[in-house]
Tab-separated table of C-alpha atoms in Angstrom:
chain	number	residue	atom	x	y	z
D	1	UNK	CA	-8.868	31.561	7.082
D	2	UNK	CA	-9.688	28.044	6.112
D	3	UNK	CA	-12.773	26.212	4.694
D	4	UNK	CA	-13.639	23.137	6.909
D	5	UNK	CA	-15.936	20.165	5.706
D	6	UNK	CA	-16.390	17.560	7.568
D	7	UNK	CA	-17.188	14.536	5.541
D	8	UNK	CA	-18.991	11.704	6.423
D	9	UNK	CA	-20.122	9.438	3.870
D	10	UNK	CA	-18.762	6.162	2.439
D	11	UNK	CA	-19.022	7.146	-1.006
D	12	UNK	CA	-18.123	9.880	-3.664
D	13	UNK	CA	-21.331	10.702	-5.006
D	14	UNK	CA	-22.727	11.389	-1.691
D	15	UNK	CA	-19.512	13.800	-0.657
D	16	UNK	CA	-19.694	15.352	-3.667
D	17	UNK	CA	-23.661	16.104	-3.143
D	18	UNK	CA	-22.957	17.669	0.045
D	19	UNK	CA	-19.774	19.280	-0.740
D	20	UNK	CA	-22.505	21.068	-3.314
D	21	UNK	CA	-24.425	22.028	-0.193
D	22	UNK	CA	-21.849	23.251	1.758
D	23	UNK	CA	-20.680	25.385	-1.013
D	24	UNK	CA	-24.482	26.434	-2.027
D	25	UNK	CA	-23.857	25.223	-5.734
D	26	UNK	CA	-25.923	23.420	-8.143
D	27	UNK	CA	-24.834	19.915	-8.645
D	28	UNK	CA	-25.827	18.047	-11.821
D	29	UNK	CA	-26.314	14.439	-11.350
D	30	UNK	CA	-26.388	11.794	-14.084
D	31	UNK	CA	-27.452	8.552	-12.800
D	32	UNK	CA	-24.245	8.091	-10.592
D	33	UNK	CA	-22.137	10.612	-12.118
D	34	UNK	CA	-22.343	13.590	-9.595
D	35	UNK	CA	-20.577	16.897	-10.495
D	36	UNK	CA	-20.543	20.752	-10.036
D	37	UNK	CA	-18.089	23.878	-10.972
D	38	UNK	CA	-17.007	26.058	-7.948
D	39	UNK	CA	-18.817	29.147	-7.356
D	40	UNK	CA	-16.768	32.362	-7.985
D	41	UNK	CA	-17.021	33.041	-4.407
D	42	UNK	CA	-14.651	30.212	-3.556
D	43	UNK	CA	-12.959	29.633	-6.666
D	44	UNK	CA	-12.874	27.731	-9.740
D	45	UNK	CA	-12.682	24.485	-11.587
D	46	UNK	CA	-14.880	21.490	-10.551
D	47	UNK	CA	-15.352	18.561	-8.253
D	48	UNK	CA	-16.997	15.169	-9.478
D	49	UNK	CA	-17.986	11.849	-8.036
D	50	UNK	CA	-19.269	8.517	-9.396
D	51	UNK	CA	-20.333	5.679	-7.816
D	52	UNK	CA	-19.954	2.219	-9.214
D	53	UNK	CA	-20.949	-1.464	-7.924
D	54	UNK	CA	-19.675	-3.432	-4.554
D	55	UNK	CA	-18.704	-0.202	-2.670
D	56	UNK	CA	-16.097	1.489	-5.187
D	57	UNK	CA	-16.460	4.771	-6.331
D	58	UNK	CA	-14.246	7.811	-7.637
D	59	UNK	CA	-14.007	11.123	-6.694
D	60	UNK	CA	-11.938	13.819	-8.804
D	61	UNK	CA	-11.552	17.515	-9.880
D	62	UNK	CA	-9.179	19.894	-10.501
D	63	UNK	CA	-9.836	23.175	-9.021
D	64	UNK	CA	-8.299	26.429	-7.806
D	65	UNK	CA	-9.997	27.914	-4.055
D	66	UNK	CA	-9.512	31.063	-3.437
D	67	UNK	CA	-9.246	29.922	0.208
D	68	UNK	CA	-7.747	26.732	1.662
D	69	UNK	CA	-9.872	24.067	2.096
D	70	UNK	CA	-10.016	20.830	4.186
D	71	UNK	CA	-11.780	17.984	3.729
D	72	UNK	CA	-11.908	16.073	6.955
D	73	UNK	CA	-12.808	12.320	7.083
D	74	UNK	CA	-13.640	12.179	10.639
D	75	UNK	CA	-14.602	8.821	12.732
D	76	UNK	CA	-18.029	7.743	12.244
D	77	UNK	CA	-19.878	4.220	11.949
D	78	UNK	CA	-17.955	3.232	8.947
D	79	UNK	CA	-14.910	4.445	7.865
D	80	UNK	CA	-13.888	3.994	3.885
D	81	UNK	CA	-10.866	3.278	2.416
D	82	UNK	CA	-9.068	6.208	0.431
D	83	UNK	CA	-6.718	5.451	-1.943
D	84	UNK	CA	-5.529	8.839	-3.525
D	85	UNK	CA	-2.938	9.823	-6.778
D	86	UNK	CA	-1.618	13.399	-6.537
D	87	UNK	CA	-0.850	14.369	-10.588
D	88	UNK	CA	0.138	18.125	-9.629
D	89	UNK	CA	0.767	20.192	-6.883
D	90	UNK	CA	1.465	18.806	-3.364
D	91	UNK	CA	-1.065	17.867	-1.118
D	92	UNK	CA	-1.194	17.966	2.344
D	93	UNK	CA	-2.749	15.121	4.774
D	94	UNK	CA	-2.967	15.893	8.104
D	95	UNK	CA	-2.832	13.216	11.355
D	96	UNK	CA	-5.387	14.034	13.576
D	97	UNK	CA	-3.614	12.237	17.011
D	98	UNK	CA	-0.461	14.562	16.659
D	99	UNK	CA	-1.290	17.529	14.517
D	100	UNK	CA	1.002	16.423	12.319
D	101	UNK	CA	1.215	17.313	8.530
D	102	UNK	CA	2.504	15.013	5.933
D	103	UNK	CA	3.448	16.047	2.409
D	104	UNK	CA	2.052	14.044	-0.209
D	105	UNK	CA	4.030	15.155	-3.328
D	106	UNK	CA	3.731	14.735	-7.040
D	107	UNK	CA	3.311	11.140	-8.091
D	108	UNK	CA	2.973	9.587	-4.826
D	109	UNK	CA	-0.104	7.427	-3.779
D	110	UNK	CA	-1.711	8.369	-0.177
D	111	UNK	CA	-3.223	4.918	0.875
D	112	UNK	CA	-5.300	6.144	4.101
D	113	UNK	CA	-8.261	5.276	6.226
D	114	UNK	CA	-9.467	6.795	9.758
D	115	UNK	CA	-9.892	4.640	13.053
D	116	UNK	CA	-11.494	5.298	15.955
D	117	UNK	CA	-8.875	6.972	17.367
D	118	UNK	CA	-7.446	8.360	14.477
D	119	UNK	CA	-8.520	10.464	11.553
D	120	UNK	CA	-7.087	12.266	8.955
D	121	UNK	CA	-7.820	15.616	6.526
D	122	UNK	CA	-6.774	16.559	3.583
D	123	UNK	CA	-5.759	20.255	2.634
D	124	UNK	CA	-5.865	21.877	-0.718
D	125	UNK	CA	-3.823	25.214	-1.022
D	126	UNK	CA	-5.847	28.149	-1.897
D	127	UNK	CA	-4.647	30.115	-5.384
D	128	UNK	CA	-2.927	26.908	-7.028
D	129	UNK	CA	-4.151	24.267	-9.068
D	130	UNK	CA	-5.619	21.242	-6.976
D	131	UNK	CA	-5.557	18.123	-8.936
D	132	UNK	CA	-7.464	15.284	-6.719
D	133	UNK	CA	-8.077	11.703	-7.996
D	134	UNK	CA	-9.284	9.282	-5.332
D	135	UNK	CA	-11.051	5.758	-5.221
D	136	UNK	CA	-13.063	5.716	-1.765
D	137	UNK	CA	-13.757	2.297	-0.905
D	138	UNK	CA	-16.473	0.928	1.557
D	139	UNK	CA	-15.100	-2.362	2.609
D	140	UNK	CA	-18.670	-3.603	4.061
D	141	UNK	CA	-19.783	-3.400	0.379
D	142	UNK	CA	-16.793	-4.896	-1.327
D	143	UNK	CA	-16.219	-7.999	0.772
D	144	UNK	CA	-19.149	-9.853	-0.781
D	145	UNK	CA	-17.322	-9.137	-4.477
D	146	UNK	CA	-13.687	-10.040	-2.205
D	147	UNK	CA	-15.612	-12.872	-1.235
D	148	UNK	CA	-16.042	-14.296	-4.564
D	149	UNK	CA	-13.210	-13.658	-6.483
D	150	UNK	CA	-10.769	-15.091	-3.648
D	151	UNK	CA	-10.662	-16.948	-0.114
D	152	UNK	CA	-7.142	-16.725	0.138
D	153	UNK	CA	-6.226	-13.020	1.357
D	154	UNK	CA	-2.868	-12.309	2.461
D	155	UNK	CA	-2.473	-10.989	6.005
D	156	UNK	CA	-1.554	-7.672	4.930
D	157	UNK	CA	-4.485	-7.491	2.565
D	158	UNK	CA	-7.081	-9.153	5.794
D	159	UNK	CA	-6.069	-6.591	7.728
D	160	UNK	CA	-6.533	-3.607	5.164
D	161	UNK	CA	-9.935	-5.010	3.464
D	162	UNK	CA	-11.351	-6.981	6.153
D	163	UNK	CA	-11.433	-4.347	8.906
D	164	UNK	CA	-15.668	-3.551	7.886
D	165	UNK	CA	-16.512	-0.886	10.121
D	166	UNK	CA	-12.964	0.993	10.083
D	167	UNK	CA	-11.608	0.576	13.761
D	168	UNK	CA	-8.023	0.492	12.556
D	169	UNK	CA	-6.407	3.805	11.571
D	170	UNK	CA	-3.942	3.011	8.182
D	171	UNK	CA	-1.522	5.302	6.110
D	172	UNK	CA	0.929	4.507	3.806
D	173	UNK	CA	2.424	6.705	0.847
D	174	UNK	CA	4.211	5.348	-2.066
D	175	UNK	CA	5.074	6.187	-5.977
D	176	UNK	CA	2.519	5.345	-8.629
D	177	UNK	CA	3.387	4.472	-12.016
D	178	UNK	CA	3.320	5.536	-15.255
D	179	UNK	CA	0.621	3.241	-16.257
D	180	UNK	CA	-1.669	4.677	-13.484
D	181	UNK	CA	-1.284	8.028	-14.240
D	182	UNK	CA	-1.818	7.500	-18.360
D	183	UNK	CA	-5.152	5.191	-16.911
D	184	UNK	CA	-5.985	8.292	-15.010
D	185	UNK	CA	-5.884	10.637	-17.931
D	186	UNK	CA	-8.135	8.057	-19.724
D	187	UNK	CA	-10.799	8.159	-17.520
D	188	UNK	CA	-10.318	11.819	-17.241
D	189	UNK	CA	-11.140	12.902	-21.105
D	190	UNK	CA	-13.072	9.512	-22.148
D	191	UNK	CA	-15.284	10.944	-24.832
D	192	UNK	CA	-17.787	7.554	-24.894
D	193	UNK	CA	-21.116	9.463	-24.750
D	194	UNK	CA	-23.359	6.141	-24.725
D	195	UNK	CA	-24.054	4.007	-22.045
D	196	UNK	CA	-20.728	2.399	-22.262
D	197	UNK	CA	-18.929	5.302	-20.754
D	198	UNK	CA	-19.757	4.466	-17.177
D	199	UNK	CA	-18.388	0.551	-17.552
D	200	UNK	CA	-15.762	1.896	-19.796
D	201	UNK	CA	-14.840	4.306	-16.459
D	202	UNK	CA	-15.326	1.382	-13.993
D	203	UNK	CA	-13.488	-1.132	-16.095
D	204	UNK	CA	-10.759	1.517	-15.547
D	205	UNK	CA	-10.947	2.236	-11.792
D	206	UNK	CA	-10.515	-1.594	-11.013
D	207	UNK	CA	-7.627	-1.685	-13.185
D	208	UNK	CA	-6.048	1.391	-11.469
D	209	UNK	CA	-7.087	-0.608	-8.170
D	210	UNK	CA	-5.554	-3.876	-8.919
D	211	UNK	CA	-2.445	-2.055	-10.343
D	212	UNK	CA	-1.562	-0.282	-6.708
């Protein structure tokens, strides 16, 4: 038997407070650093989120259910951009219109957002180690920082970033490098314990971002 969440906020701080909810744990908040440890019911390791300026945020943990789980980002008034790096065991994303599963192995980047018509889920395994490192972008609150830095958008990137409210269903799946993954570990055991960790972590995520 599976776990089902249906998830639907635009950020990971917010999915990670009601993930908490759903799984009737604690969750210790830190400004906007959210995070909690499975219960031994479901499992262990932890889940975390942290929200940063212009829409961007992270959400990560490593953790081992004891059941599978699936986190389903289903249509709803606006749908976020997920850009996510599997670092261990395969992941599965599933295609809402045709059932249909898609591996998304070791090293490869799942670039994915739902449409109106469309939405997708992704399923953790229960008994092995789920590693899950994703940026979840809301591209209502980005374009203003978009709107700054550049006017000239290429069509692929219009059609990715500019699509506010998430009409368009998108997916595509392609190796990360090296570099990301050693930018990943970074942010995963930075040991700045002054108020320069949470710039030190965002200076990171962009990088990650602009890499991809």
């Amino acid at each position: 038997m599976k776990k089902v969440i249906n998830l639907h906020q635009t950020d990971a701080k917010t999915i990670v407070d009601q993930l908490g909810k759903d799984l009737e744990v604690t969750v210790d908040k830190d400004g906007s650093d959210f995070c909690f440890e499975l219960p031994k019911s479901t499992g262990e390791g932890y889940l975390r989120g942290v929200n940063f300026s212009h829409g961007l945020s992270l959400l990560e943990g490593d953790f081992k259910p004891k059941k599978d789980i699936r986190f389903v980002f289903d249509n709803h008034k606006v749908n976020p951009l997920i850009m996510m790096f599997n670092v261990n065991e395969e992941i599965t994303l599933i295609e809402s219109k045709k059932n249909k599963q898609i591996p998304i192995a070791k090293m490869k980047c799942c670039l994915f957002a739902s449409g109106t018509s469309t939405y997708y889920t992704l399923e953790f395994k229960r008994k092995i180690s789920n590693n899950l490192f994703a940026l979840i972008i809301d591209r209502k609150e980005l374009e203003a920082k978009l709107d700054k830095i550049t006017s000239a958008l290429s069509k692929e990137d219009k059609k990715l970033f500019k699509d506010l409210n998430g009409i368009y269903n998108f997916l595509n799946i392609d190796f990360f490098s090296l570099e990301i993954g050693q930018l990943i570990e970074e942010i995963r055991h930075c040991d700045i314990e002054n108020l320069l960790k949470p710039m030190f972590i965002e200076g990171k995520v962009y990088e990650i971002l602009s890499l991809q």
